[in-house]
DNA sequence: GAAAATTTGTCCGTATGTATG
DNA sequence: ACATACATACGGACAAATTTT
């Protein structure tokens, strides 16, 4: 165990909280007791007060629960498994993991396509595209904030349809796209921006998984280019490679 | 723009640094000048000294460079694109992005299989497995720290072979596995543990992309189960879904 | 070339947050 | 709850280097 570091802009109590999340909790069953504060303090080489701050933070996040005289216990919560494959859709794939799923339209805008969007959608640079900002939630908990771009010529009514249905799949179906599949997906991880903190109800320092992908219709024409930002502590991305080949 | 938050255990200067990384830098070309410190301070609603701390940190990471009287400039660096597909291997897929790739054996150990490893490898619980801890680097920069498990009965010499070749693919080839493919990959993102900080030479608060995957041979038998931890600021994972289907 | 404006670098002091015992 | 030390954040003033007028 390497010593925790000081003067890094991350308070020690927060580093301890992250360490508890990653090295203590994985070894515990739900509702099992954590080692005593004093023991954790020794293990991490910090003062007991610092461990208490860390536990208080994890309690506020709903991960732990401290009971006077008894100890601190692990609450039962698990990450959503979000499948990424050819048929990546928010609505399906989570049915068995959450009672309710919702999609909310935050904003929409028609604009000239930025270079990367134009490339992804095979449109000439500056062609009009519709940008949709959406927020997806499962059981009322925000899961991902997405920005999607569509060819404005082909899908002019997409914003109204999404606002009505809360589903990309349903909106596209009404516009004559009965099926679409994912071509490629790129995954990155970064610290949440202040906008992420706001939309996904995260606390500073939180992590977002950022995916960028292109969906194509059955003719191979690009339908949408999208970037999604997932709350990393609420999901894992499950990638099925059973029949995928690497690009050359 | 939401206001940055205080008393969260994440120093303001660090939040500003993350905000610069995500909202200022993406709009800049290489070697382009950033807005002046005073302007950034106004934009983020903090003191100029706080912006200076943030810039100092990004400078130490090699991302920015400040010049007295002239301004602060963006250095030219980009993320490695790491392909994940059926033929996921460290050695190939990065040839055109890094001059040298290396794999180092950190430790190896024979142990009874933990439950999840036994399941992944289709072995009875507690069957002997070999655990390999390895570190992969590109151009001398650590990229990922991996832990892999192998059936000890079938691959007893894997540790010695890896130490010699620095490559899983090469080691397996010598043990009669001429080809293997990735079955599934799960991706998560978390804060770097103190072990990650040490192995990947990261600073606290850094992010790791964690992938867990199973590789199978041409007969469909599991060959290895592995967990890799990537330095998130050095790579993006590129997933090809061209022929993948989602699990039911 | 000289003066003004701009931008980063350094120093002072003070208040609050973090970490220890 | 108390006391102590260090890190963080703010505000202001001025110096040093560079570009613009």
mmCIF file of C-alpha atoms in Angstrom, chain A:
data_model
loop_
_atom_site.group_PDB
_atom_site.id
_atom_site.type_symbol
_atom_site.label_atom_id
_atom_site.label_comp_id
_atom_site.label_asym_id
_atom_site.label_seq_id
_atom_site.Cartn_x
_atom_site.Cartn_y
_atom_site.Cartn_z
ATOM 1 C CA UNK A 1 0.000 0.000 0.000
ATOM 2 C CA UNK A 2 1.464 3.292 -1.133
ATOM 3 C CA UNK A 3 1.041 6.247 1.196
ATOM 4 C CA UNK A 4 -1.696 8.740 0.321
ATOM 5 C CA UNK A 5 -0.436 12.060 -0.963
ATOM 6 C CA UNK A 6 -0.815 15.580 0.328
ATOM 7 C CA UNK A 7 -0.815 18.947 -1.398
ATOM 8 C CA UNK A 8 -2.467 17.503 -4.501
ATOM 9 C CA UNK A 9 -5.716 19.446 -4.346
ATOM 10 C CA UNK A 10 -7.558 16.301 -3.267
ATOM 11 C CA UNK A 11 -8.257 16.374 0.459
ATOM 12 C CA UNK A 12 -6.953 13.335 2.345
ATOM 13 C CA UNK A 13 -10.438 12.432 3.576
ATOM 14 C CA UNK A 14 -11.554 12.230 -0.032
ATOM 15 C CA UNK A 15 -8.643 10.013 -1.013
ATOM 16 C CA UNK A 16 -9.497 7.773 1.918
ATOM 17 C CA UNK A 17 -13.129 7.671 0.762
ATOM 18 C CA UNK A 18 -12.009 6.581 -2.723
ATOM 19 C CA UNK A 19 -9.698 3.985 -1.223
ATOM 20 C CA UNK A 20 -12.518 2.576 0.903
ATOM 21 C CA UNK A 21 -14.713 2.379 -2.191
ATOM 22 C CA UNK A 22 -12.109 0.434 -4.110
ATOM 23 C CA UNK A 23 -10.211 -1.724 -1.663
ATOM 24 C CA UNK A 24 -12.485 -2.204 1.354
ATOM 25 C CA UNK A 25 -15.991 -2.383 -0.071
ATOM 26 C CA UNK A 26 -15.289 -4.885 -2.907
ATOM 27 C CA UNK A 27 -14.352 -7.464 -0.267
ATOM 28 C CA UNK A 28 -17.638 -7.083 1.598
ATOM 29 C CA UNK A 29 -21.098 -8.566 1.180
ATOM 30 C CA UNK A 30 -24.166 -6.324 1.401
ATOM 31 C CA UNK A 31 -24.903 -5.178 4.959
ATOM 32 C CA UNK A 32 -21.559 -6.499 6.186
ATOM 33 C CA UNK A 33 -19.642 -4.485 8.788
ATOM 34 C CA UNK A 34 -16.585 -2.429 7.839
ATOM 35 C CA UNK A 35 -13.397 -2.596 9.894
ATOM 36 C CA UNK A 36 -13.450 -0.182 12.845
ATOM 37 C CA UNK A 37 -12.504 3.439 12.216
ATOM 38 C CA UNK A 38 -9.321 3.051 14.253
ATOM 39 C CA UNK A 39 -8.264 0.040 12.177
ATOM 40 C CA UNK A 40 -8.901 1.845 8.892
ATOM 41 C CA UNK A 41 -6.960 4.832 10.209
ATOM 42 C CA UNK A 42 -3.957 2.599 10.865
ATOM 43 C CA UNK A 43 -4.277 0.851 7.533
ATOM 44 C CA UNK A 44 -4.313 4.129 5.558
ATOM 45 C CA UNK A 45 -1.824 5.889 7.789
ATOM 46 C CA UNK A 46 -4.108 8.785 8.679
ATOM 47 C CA UNK A 47 -5.831 10.117 11.757
ATOM 48 C CA UNK A 48 -9.146 8.659 12.853
ATOM 49 C CA UNK A 49 -10.844 12.016 12.291
ATOM 50 C CA UNK A 50 -9.855 11.812 8.652
ATOM 51 C CA UNK A 51 -11.431 8.373 8.314
ATOM 52 C CA UNK A 52 -14.549 9.742 9.973
ATOM 53 C CA UNK A 53 -14.756 12.531 7.369
ATOM 54 C CA UNK A 54 -14.426 9.943 4.620
ATOM 55 C CA UNK A 55 -17.148 7.741 6.080
ATOM 56 C CA UNK A 56 -19.422 10.747 6.563
ATOM 57 C CA UNK A 57 -19.054 11.542 2.856
ATOM 58 C CA UNK A 58 -19.806 7.949 1.810
ATOM 59 C CA UNK A 59 -22.799 7.967 4.134
ATOM 60 C CA UNK A 60 -24.137 11.081 2.466
ATOM 61 C CA UNK A 61 -23.780 9.317 -0.884
ATOM 62 C CA UNK A 62 -25.900 6.488 0.485
ATOM 63 C CA UNK A 63 -23.161 3.864 0.202
ATOM 64 C CA UNK A 64 -22.503 3.297 3.907
ATOM 65 C CA UNK A 65 -24.500 3.611 7.085
ATOM 66 C CA UNK A 66 -22.885 4.152 10.508
ATOM 67 C CA UNK A 67 -24.656 3.013 13.646
ATOM 68 C CA UNK A 68 -23.539 4.190 17.022
ATOM 69 C CA UNK A 69 -22.032 1.400 19.091
ATOM 70 C CA UNK A 70 -22.476 -1.214 16.349
ATOM 71 C CA UNK A 71 -20.215 -0.173 13.517
ATOM 72 C CA UNK A 72 -20.397 1.010 9.926
ATOM 73 C CA UNK A 73 -22.217 -1.099 7.368
ATOM 74 C CA UNK A 74 -22.348 -1.452 3.603
ATOM 75 C CA UNK A 75 -25.647 -0.551 1.966
ATOM 76 C CA UNK A 76 -26.849 -2.705 -0.891
ATOM 77 C CA UNK A 77 -26.513 -0.976 -4.262
ATOM 78 C CA UNK A 78 -25.154 -2.101 -7.574
ATOM 79 C CA UNK A 79 -24.117 -0.574 -10.874
ATOM 80 C CA UNK A 80 -26.380 -0.780 -13.888
ATOM 81 C CA UNK A 81 -24.918 -2.920 -16.654
ATOM 82 C CA UNK A 82 -25.308 -0.955 -19.856
ATOM 83 C CA UNK A 83 -24.831 -3.079 -22.971
ATOM 84 C CA UNK A 84 -22.994 -1.595 -25.929
ATOM 85 C CA UNK A 85 -23.241 -3.449 -29.173
ATOM 86 C CA UNK A 86 -24.832 -3.159 -32.576
ATOM 87 C CA UNK A 87 -28.249 -2.624 -30.992
ATOM 88 C CA UNK A 88 -27.306 -0.011 -28.416
ATOM 89 C CA UNK A 89 -30.444 1.665 -27.104
ATOM 90 C CA UNK A 90 -31.153 3.194 -23.756
ATOM 91 C CA UNK A 91 -34.686 1.906 -23.407
ATOM 92 C CA UNK A 92 -33.922 -1.763 -24.001
ATOM 93 C CA UNK A 93 -31.132 -3.564 -22.210
ATOM 94 C CA UNK A 94 -32.035 -2.074 -18.861
ATOM 95 C CA UNK A 95 -35.570 -3.484 -18.525
ATOM 96 C CA UNK A 96 -34.561 -6.134 -16.039
ATOM 97 C CA UNK A 97 -32.405 -3.772 -13.981
ATOM 98 C CA UNK A 98 -34.662 -0.783 -13.412
ATOM 99 C CA UNK A 99 -38.412 -0.485 -13.003
ATOM 100 C CA UNK A 100 -38.691 2.779 -14.929
ATOM 101 C CA UNK A 101 -36.622 4.399 -17.672
ATOM 102 C CA UNK A 102 -37.113 7.938 -18.916
ATOM 103 C CA UNK A 103 -35.657 10.283 -21.495
ATOM 104 C CA UNK A 104 -36.049 14.029 -21.200
ATOM 105 C CA UNK A 105 -35.316 16.650 -23.852
ATOM 106 C CA UNK A 106 -33.166 19.389 -22.344
ATOM 107 C CA UNK A 107 -32.737 21.499 -25.455
ATOM 108 C CA UNK A 108 -32.608 21.352 -29.240
ATOM 109 C CA UNK A 109 -30.977 23.603 -31.771
ATOM 110 C CA UNK A 110 -30.483 23.733 -35.519
ATOM 111 C CA UNK A 111 -26.938 24.683 -36.481
ATOM 112 C CA UNK A 112 -24.303 24.303 -39.198
ATOM 113 C CA UNK A 113 -22.509 20.998 -38.656
ATOM 114 C CA UNK A 114 -19.182 21.279 -36.804
ATOM 115 C CA UNK A 115 -16.383 19.498 -38.708
ATOM 116 C CA UNK A 116 -16.371 16.259 -36.663
ATOM 117 C CA UNK A 117 -20.158 15.973 -36.832
ATOM 118 C CA UNK A 118 -20.191 16.562 -40.568
ATOM 119 C CA UNK A 119 -17.571 13.847 -41.038
ATOM 120 C CA UNK A 120 -19.455 11.389 -38.854
ATOM 121 C CA UNK A 121 -22.748 11.954 -40.663
ATOM 122 C CA UNK A 122 -21.133 12.051 -44.148
ATOM 123 C CA UNK A 123 -22.490 15.535 -44.726
ATOM 124 C CA UNK A 124 -20.735 18.499 -46.344
ATOM 125 C CA UNK A 125 -19.094 20.776 -43.759
ATOM 126 C CA UNK A 126 -21.563 23.336 -42.439
ATOM 127 C CA UNK A 127 -24.671 21.487 -43.606
ATOM 128 C CA UNK A 128 -27.619 22.115 -41.237
ATOM 129 C CA UNK A 129 -27.906 19.621 -38.401
ATOM 130 C CA UNK A 130 -30.193 19.343 -35.397
ATOM 131 C CA UNK A 131 -28.503 19.026 -32.028
ATOM 132 C CA UNK A 132 -30.456 17.330 -29.245
ATOM 133 C CA UNK A 133 -29.456 17.495 -25.573
ATOM 134 C CA UNK A 134 -31.147 14.743 -23.621
ATOM 135 C CA UNK A 135 -31.045 13.279 -20.147
ATOM 136 C CA UNK A 136 -31.761 9.611 -19.450
ATOM 137 C CA UNK A 137 -32.697 8.264 -16.045
ATOM 138 C CA UNK A 138 -33.461 4.861 -14.527
ATOM 139 C CA UNK A 139 -35.753 4.633 -11.501
ATOM 140 C CA UNK A 140 -35.551 8.401 -11.248
ATOM 141 C CA UNK A 141 -31.747 8.455 -10.983
ATOM 142 C CA UNK A 142 -29.971 10.315 -13.798
ATOM 143 C CA UNK A 143 -27.774 7.886 -15.728
ATOM 144 C CA UNK A 144 -26.521 9.671 -18.814
ATOM 145 C CA UNK A 145 -26.588 13.048 -20.523
ATOM 146 C CA UNK A 146 -26.369 12.786 -24.290
ATOM 147 C CA UNK A 147 -25.851 15.153 -27.176
ATOM 148 C CA UNK A 148 -26.981 13.826 -30.567
ATOM 149 C CA UNK A 149 -26.762 15.302 -34.037
ATOM 150 C CA UNK A 150 -29.102 14.531 -36.952
ATOM 151 C CA UNK A 151 -29.215 15.603 -40.582
ATOM 152 C CA UNK A 152 -31.690 18.502 -40.458
ATOM 153 C CA UNK A 153 -32.860 17.783 -43.997
ATOM 154 C CA UNK A 154 -33.842 14.218 -43.289
ATOM 155 C CA UNK A 155 -35.036 14.456 -39.654
ATOM 156 C CA UNK A 156 -36.469 17.946 -39.261
ATOM 157 C CA UNK A 157 -39.090 16.898 -36.702
ATOM 158 C CA UNK A 158 -36.813 14.851 -34.466
ATOM 159 C CA UNK A 159 -36.871 17.294 -31.523
ATOM 160 C CA UNK A 160 -40.672 17.416 -31.295
ATOM 161 C CA UNK A 161 -40.922 13.649 -31.587
ATOM 162 C CA UNK A 162 -38.321 13.053 -28.899
ATOM 163 C CA UNK A 163 -40.001 15.483 -26.530
ATOM 164 C CA UNK A 164 -43.184 13.509 -27.051
ATOM 165 C CA UNK A 165 -41.854 9.951 -26.873
ATOM 166 C CA UNK A 166 -38.694 10.274 -24.739
ATOM 167 C CA UNK A 167 -37.042 7.735 -26.999
ATOM 168 C CA UNK A 168 -34.692 8.039 -29.966
ATOM 169 C CA UNK A 169 -35.734 4.654 -31.291
ATOM 170 C CA UNK A 170 -39.440 5.564 -31.233
ATOM 171 C CA UNK A 171 -38.791 8.981 -32.805
ATOM 172 C CA UNK A 172 -36.766 7.529 -35.650
ATOM 173 C CA UNK A 173 -39.394 4.842 -36.258
ATOM 174 C CA UNK A 174 -41.977 7.578 -36.862
ATOM 175 C CA UNK A 175 -39.611 9.140 -39.376
ATOM 176 C CA UNK A 176 -39.360 5.933 -41.349
ATOM 177 C CA UNK A 177 -36.189 4.491 -39.834
ATOM 178 C CA UNK A 178 -37.455 1.119 -38.698
ATOM 179 C CA UNK A 179 -34.029 -0.106 -37.691
ATOM 180 C CA UNK A 180 -30.585 1.290 -36.987
ATOM 181 C CA UNK A 181 -27.341 -0.181 -35.733
ATOM 182 C CA UNK A 182 -24.199 1.098 -34.047
ATOM 183 C CA UNK A 183 -21.126 1.315 -36.249
ATOM 184 C CA UNK A 184 -18.330 2.198 -33.828
ATOM 185 C CA UNK A 185 -18.141 3.403 -30.250
ATOM 186 C CA UNK A 186 -15.218 5.217 -28.615
ATOM 187 C CA UNK A 187 -15.000 5.279 -24.846
ATOM 188 C CA UNK A 188 -13.109 7.761 -22.698
ATOM 189 C CA UNK A 189 -13.219 8.678 -19.029
ATOM 190 C CA UNK A 190 -12.830 12.131 -17.582
ATOM 191 C CA UNK A 191 -13.639 14.237 -14.605
ATOM 192 C CA UNK A 192 -17.151 15.590 -14.588
ATOM 193 C CA UNK A 193 -17.450 19.143 -15.893
ATOM 194 C CA UNK A 194 -19.593 21.583 -13.952
ATOM 195 C CA UNK A 195 -22.346 20.936 -16.476
ATOM 196 C CA UNK A 196 -22.111 17.190 -15.798
ATOM 197 C CA UNK A 197 -22.277 17.824 -12.059
ATOM 198 C CA UNK A 198 -25.464 19.747 -12.584
ATOM 199 C CA UNK A 199 -27.220 17.428 -15.025
ATOM 200 C CA UNK A 200 -26.233 14.108 -13.503
ATOM 201 C CA UNK A 201 -26.402 15.306 -9.870
ATOM 202 C CA UNK A 202 -22.780 14.409 -9.126
ATOM 203 C CA UNK A 203 -20.298 15.850 -6.686
ATOM 204 C CA UNK A 204 -17.038 17.505 -7.798
ATOM 205 C CA UNK A 205 -14.270 15.090 -8.707
ATOM 206 C CA UNK A 206 -16.807 12.548 -9.924
ATOM 207 C CA UNK A 207 -16.073 10.615 -13.097
ATOM 208 C CA UNK A 208 -18.014 10.434 -16.343
ATOM 209 C CA UNK A 209 -17.698 7.743 -18.981
ATOM 210 C CA UNK A 210 -17.866 9.454 -22.353
ATOM 211 C CA UNK A 211 -18.964 7.434 -25.368
ATOM 212 C CA UNK A 212 -19.044 8.700 -28.933
ATOM 213 C CA UNK A 213 -20.816 6.649 -31.554
ATOM 214 C CA UNK A 214 -22.324 6.606 -35.000
ATOM 215 C CA UNK A 215 -25.612 4.850 -35.776
ATOM 216 C CA UNK A 216 -26.457 3.782 -39.319
ATOM 217 C CA UNK A 217 -29.662 2.603 -40.943
ATOM 218 C CA UNK A 218 -30.140 -0.666 -42.806
ATOM 219 C CA UNK A 219 -28.785 0.953 -45.992
ATOM 220 C CA UNK A 220 -25.581 1.889 -44.186
ATOM 221 C CA UNK A 221 -26.431 5.601 -44.158
ATOM 222 C CA UNK A 222 -25.454 7.487 -40.991
ATOM 223 C CA UNK A 223 -28.549 8.372 -38.979
ATOM 224 C CA UNK A 224 -27.113 10.032 -35.911
ATOM 225 C CA UNK A 225 -23.850 10.944 -34.280
ATOM 226 C CA UNK A 226 -23.980 11.036 -30.499
ATOM 227 C CA UNK A 227 -21.915 11.691 -27.414
ATOM 228 C CA UNK A 228 -23.134 10.290 -24.090
ATOM 229 C CA UNK A 229 -21.796 11.112 -20.655
ATOM 230 C CA UNK A 230 -22.523 8.400 -18.075
ATOM 231 C CA UNK A 231 -22.214 8.777 -14.299
ATOM 232 C CA UNK A 232 -19.349 6.317 -13.847
ATOM 233 C CA UNK A 233 -20.361 5.287 -10.341
ATOM 234 C CA UNK A 234 -23.792 4.203 -11.536
ATOM 235 C CA UNK A 235 -23.012 2.126 -14.632
ATOM 236 C CA UNK A 236 -20.591 -0.244 -16.231
ATOM 237 C CA UNK A 237 -20.500 -0.562 -19.999
ATOM 238 C CA UNK A 238 -20.832 -4.108 -21.219
ATOM 239 C CA UNK A 239 -19.306 -4.709 -24.601
ATOM 240 C CA UNK A 240 -20.029 -7.784 -26.593
ATOM 241 C CA UNK A 241 -17.200 -8.647 -28.930
ATOM 242 C CA UNK A 242 -18.523 -12.010 -30.026
ATOM 243 C CA UNK A 243 -18.444 -11.198 -33.700
ATOM 244 C CA UNK A 244 -16.523 -7.908 -33.865
ATOM 245 C CA UNK A 245 -13.271 -7.478 -35.716
ATOM 246 C CA UNK A 246 -10.737 -4.758 -35.065
ATOM 247 C CA UNK A 247 -10.294 -2.008 -37.632
ATOM 248 C CA UNK A 248 -7.169 -2.362 -39.712
#
